[in-house]
Each structure stands twice: as C-alpha cells, then as structure tokens.
mmCIF file with all atom_site columns, C-alpha atoms in Angstrom:
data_model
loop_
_atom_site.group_PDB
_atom_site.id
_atom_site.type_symbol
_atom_site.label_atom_id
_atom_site.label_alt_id
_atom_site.label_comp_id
_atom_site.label_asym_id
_atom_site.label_entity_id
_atom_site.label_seq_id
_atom_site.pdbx_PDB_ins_code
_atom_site.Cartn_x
_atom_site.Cartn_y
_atom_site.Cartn_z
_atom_site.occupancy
_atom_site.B_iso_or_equiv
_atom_site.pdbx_formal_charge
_atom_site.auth_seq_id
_atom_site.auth_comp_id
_atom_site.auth_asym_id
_atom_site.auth_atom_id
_atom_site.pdbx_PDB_model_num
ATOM 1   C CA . UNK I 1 1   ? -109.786 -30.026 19.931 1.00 82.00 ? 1   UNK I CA 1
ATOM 2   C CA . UNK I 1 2   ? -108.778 -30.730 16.007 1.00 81.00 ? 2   UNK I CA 1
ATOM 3   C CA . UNK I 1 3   ? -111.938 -29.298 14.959 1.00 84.00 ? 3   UNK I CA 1
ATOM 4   C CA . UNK I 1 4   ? -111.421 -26.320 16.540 1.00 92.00 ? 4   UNK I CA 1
ATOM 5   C CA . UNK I 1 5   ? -107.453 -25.464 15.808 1.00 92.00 ? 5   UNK I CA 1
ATOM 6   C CA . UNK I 1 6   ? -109.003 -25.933 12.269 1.00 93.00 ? 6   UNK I CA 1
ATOM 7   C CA . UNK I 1 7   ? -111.699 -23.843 12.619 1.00 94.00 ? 7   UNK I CA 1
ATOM 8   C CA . UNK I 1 8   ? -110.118 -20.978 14.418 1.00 96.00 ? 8   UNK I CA 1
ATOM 9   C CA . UNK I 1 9   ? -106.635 -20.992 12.040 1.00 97.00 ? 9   UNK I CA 1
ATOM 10  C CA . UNK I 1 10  ? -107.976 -22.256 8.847  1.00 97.00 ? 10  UNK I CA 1
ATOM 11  C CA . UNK I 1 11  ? -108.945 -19.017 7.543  1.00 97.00 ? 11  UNK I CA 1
ATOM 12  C CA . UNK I 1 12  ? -106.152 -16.861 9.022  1.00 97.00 ? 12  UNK I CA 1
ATOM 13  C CA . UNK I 1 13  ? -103.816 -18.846 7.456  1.00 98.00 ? 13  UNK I CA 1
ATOM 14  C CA . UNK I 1 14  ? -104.996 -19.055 3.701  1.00 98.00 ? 14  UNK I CA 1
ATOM 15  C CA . UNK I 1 15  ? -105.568 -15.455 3.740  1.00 98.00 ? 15  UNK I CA 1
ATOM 16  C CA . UNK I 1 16  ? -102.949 -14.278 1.084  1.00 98.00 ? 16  UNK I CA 1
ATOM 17  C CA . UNK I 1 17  ? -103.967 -10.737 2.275  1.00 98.00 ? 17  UNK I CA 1
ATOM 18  C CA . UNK I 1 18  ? -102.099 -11.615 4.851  1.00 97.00 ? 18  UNK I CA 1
ATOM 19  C CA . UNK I 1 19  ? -98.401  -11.988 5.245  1.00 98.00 ? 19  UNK I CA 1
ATOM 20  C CA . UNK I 1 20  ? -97.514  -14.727 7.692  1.00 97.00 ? 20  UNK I CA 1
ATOM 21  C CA . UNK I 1 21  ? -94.035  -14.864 9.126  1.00 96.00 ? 21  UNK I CA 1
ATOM 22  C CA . UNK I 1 22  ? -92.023  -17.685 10.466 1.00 95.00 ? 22  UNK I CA 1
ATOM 23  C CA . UNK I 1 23  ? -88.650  -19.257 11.060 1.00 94.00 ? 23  UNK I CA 1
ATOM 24  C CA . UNK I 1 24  ? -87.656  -22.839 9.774  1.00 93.00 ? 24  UNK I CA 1
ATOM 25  C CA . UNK I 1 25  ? -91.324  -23.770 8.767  1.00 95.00 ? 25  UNK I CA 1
ATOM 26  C CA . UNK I 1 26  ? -90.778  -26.657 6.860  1.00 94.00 ? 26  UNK I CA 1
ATOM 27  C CA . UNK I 1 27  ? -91.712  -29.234 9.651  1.00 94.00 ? 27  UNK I CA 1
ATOM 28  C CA . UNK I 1 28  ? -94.635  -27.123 10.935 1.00 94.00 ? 28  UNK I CA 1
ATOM 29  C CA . UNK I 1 29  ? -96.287  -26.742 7.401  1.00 96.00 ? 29  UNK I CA 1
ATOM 30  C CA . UNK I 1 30  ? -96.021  -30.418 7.470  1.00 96.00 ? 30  UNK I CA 1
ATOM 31  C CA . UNK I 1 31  ? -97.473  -31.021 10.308 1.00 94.00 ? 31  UNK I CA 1
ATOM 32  C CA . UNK I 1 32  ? -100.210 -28.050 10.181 1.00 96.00 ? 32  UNK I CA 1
ATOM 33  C CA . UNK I 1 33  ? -100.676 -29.514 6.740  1.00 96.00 ? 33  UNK I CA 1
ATOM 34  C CA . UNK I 1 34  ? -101.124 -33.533 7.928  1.00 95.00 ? 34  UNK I CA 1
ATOM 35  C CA . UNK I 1 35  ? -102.420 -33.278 10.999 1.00 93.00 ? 35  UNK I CA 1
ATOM 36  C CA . UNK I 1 36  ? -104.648 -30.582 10.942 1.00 94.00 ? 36  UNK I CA 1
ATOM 37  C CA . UNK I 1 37  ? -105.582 -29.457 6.909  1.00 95.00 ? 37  UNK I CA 1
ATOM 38  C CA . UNK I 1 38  ? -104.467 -26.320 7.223  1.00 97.00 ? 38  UNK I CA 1
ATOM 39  C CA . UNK I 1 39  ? -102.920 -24.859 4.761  1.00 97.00 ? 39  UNK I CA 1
ATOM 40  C CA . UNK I 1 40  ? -100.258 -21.364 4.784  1.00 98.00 ? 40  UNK I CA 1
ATOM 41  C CA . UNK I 1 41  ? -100.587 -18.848 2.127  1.00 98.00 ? 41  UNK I CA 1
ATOM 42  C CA . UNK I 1 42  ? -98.157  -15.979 1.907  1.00 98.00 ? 42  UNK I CA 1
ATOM 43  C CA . UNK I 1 43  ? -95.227  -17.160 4.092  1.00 98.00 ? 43  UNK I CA 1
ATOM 44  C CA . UNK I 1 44  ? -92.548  -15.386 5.008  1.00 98.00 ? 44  UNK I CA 1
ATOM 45  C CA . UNK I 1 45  ? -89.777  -17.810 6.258  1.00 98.00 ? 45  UNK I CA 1
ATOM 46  C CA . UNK I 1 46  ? -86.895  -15.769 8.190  1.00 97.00 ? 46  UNK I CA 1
ATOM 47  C CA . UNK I 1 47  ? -84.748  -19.050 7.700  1.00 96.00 ? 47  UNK I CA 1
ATOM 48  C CA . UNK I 1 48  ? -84.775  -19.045 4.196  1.00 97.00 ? 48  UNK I CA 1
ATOM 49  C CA . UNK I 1 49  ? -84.153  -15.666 4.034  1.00 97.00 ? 49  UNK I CA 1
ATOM 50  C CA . UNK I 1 50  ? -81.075  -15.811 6.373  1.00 97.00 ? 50  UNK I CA 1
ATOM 51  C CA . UNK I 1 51  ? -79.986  -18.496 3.941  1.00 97.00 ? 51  UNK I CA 1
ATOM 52  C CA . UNK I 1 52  ? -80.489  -16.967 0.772  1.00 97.00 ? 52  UNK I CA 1
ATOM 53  C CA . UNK I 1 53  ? -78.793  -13.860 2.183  1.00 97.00 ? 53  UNK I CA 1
ATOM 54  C CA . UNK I 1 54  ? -75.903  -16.138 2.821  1.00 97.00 ? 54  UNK I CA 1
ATOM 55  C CA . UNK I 1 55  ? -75.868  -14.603 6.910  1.00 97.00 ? 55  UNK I CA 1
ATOM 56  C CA . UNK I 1 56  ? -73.057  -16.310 8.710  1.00 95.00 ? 56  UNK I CA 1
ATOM 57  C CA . UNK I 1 57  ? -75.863  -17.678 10.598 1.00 96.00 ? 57  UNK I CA 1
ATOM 58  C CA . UNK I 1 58  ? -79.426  -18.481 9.942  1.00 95.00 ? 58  UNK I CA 1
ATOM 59  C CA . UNK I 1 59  ? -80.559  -19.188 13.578 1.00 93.00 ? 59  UNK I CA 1
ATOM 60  C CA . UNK I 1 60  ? -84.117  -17.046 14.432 1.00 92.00 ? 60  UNK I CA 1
ATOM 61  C CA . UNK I 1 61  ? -81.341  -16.050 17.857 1.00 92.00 ? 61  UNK I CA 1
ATOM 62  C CA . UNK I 1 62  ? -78.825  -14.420 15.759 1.00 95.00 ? 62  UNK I CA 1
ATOM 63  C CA . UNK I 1 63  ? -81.649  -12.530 13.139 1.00 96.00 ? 63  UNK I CA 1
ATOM 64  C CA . UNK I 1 64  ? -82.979  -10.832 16.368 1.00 94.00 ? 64  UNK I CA 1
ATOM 65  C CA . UNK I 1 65  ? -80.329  -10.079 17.959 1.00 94.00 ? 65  UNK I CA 1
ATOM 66  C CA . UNK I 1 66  ? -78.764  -8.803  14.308 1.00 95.00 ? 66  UNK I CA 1
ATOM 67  C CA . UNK I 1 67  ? -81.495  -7.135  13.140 1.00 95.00 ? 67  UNK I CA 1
ATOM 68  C CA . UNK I 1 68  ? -83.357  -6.303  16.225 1.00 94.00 ? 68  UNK I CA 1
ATOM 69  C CA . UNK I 1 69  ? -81.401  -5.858  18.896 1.00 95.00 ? 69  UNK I CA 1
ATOM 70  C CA . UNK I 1 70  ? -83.059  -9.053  20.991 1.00 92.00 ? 70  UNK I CA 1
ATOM 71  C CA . UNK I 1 71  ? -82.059  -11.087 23.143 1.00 91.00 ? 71  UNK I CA 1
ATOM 72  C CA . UNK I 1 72  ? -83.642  -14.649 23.562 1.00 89.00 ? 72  UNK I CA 1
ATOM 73  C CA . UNK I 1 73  ? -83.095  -17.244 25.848 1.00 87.00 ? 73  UNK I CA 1
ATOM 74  C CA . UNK I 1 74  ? -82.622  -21.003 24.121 1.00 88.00 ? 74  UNK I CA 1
ATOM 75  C CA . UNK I 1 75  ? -82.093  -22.629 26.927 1.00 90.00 ? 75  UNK I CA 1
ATOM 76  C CA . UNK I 1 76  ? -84.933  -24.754 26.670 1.00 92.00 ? 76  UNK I CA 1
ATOM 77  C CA . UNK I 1 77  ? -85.384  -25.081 22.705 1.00 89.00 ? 77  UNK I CA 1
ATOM 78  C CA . UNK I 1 78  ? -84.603  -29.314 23.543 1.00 91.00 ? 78  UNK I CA 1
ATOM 79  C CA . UNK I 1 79  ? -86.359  -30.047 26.680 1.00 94.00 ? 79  UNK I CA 1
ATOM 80  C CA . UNK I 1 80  ? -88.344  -32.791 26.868 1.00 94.00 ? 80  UNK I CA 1
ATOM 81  C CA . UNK I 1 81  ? -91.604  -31.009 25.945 1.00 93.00 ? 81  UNK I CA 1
ATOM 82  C CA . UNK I 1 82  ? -93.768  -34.464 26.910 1.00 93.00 ? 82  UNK I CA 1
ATOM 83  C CA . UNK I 1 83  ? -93.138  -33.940 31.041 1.00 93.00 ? 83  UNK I CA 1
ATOM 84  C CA . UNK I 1 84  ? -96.106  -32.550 32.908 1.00 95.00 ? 84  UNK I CA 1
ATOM 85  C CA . UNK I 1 85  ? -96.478  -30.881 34.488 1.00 96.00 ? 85  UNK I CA 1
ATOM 86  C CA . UNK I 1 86  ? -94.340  -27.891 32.882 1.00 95.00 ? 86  UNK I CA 1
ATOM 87  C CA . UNK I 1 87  ? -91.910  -26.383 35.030 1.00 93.00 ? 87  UNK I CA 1
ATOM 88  C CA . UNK I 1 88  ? -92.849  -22.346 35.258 1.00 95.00 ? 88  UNK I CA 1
ATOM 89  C CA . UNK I 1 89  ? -89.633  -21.851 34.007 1.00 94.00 ? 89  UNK I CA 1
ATOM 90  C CA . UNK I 1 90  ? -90.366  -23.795 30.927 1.00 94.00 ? 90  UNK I CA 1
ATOM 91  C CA . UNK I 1 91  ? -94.019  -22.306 30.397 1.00 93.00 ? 91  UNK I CA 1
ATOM 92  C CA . UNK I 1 92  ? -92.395  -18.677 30.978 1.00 91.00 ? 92  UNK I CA 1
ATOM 93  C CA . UNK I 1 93  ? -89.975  -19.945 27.724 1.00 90.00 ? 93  UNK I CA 1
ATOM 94  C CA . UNK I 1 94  ? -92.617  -21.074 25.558 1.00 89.00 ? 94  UNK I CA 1
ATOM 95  C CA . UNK I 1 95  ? -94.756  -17.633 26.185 1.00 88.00 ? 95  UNK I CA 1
ATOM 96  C CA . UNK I 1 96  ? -91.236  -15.681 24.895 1.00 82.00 ? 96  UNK I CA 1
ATOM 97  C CA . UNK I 1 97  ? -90.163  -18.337 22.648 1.00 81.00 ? 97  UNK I CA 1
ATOM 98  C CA . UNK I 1 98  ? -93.452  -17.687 20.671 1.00 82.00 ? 98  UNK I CA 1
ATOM 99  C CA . UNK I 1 99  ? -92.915  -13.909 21.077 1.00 82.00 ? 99  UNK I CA 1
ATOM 100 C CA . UNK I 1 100 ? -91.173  -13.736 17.938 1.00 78.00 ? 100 UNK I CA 1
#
C-alpha cells in the first residue's frame, strides 16, 4: 500500500504548476514527508494565512463559515480514529471533513 500512495501522489504533489491547498499542514507534511517521501510544492496553508491575517480565529470552521458561508460539523475531529469498524456516522464525517 506505501508503494502505491507514493506512486499515485508523488507527482501531484511536487507539481509547482499546481497550487495545493490545506489547513494546519505542518504535521501532515511531516508525516507525508517521513512516512511516505512525498514531498508538497506550492502550498497554500489556510492556517497560516488566518494567522498572518491576524483573524480572531484561525480554525479551517470559522474560514468557511467567514469566507464561505459553510457550515461543518466537528463533532468528530477527536474520536478515536483506531476503532473498527467505523461508525457510518463517523465515515459520513470523514467524507465531509475532507470536503474542504
């Protein structure tokens, strides 16, 4: 399965023709970085921006419901992740939480 999360994002993601957006990256370029060699070029990070704006808050919840008028649900954001098998509730989250 490594081989072929680094075979199907290496490219994708060290495309600088490519702008790729996320919130709070930091720990996933680590990880992406350690555990798989894969390496981001041209990141946007929503979080930093938020910060650098000085927003009264930097949370991805607030930007989209700021900025985009959208409504998430966090209610899950510190589950246990580990359980199996995943609740539908929890596997409906993860499909929206990745949404944006």
């Amino acid at each position: 399965l490594r081989h072929d999360i680094h075979a199907a994002l290496a490219s994708p993601l060290a495309d600088p023709s490519v702008t790729k957006v996320m919130h709070g990256s930091a720990s996933d370029i680590l990880w992406l970085q350690r555990d798989f060699g894969l390496y981001v070029v041209n990141l946007f990070d929503t979080g930093v921006a938020a910060r650098e704006l000085g927003l009264s808050s930097r949370s991805l919840q607030f930007l989209l419901r700021h900025y985009c008028g959208v409504e998430v649900d966090k209610r899950f954001q510190l589950a246990d992740w580990r359980v199996r098998p995943l609740e539908e509730d929890m596997r409906e989250y993860a499909r929206g939480d990745t949404r944006y």
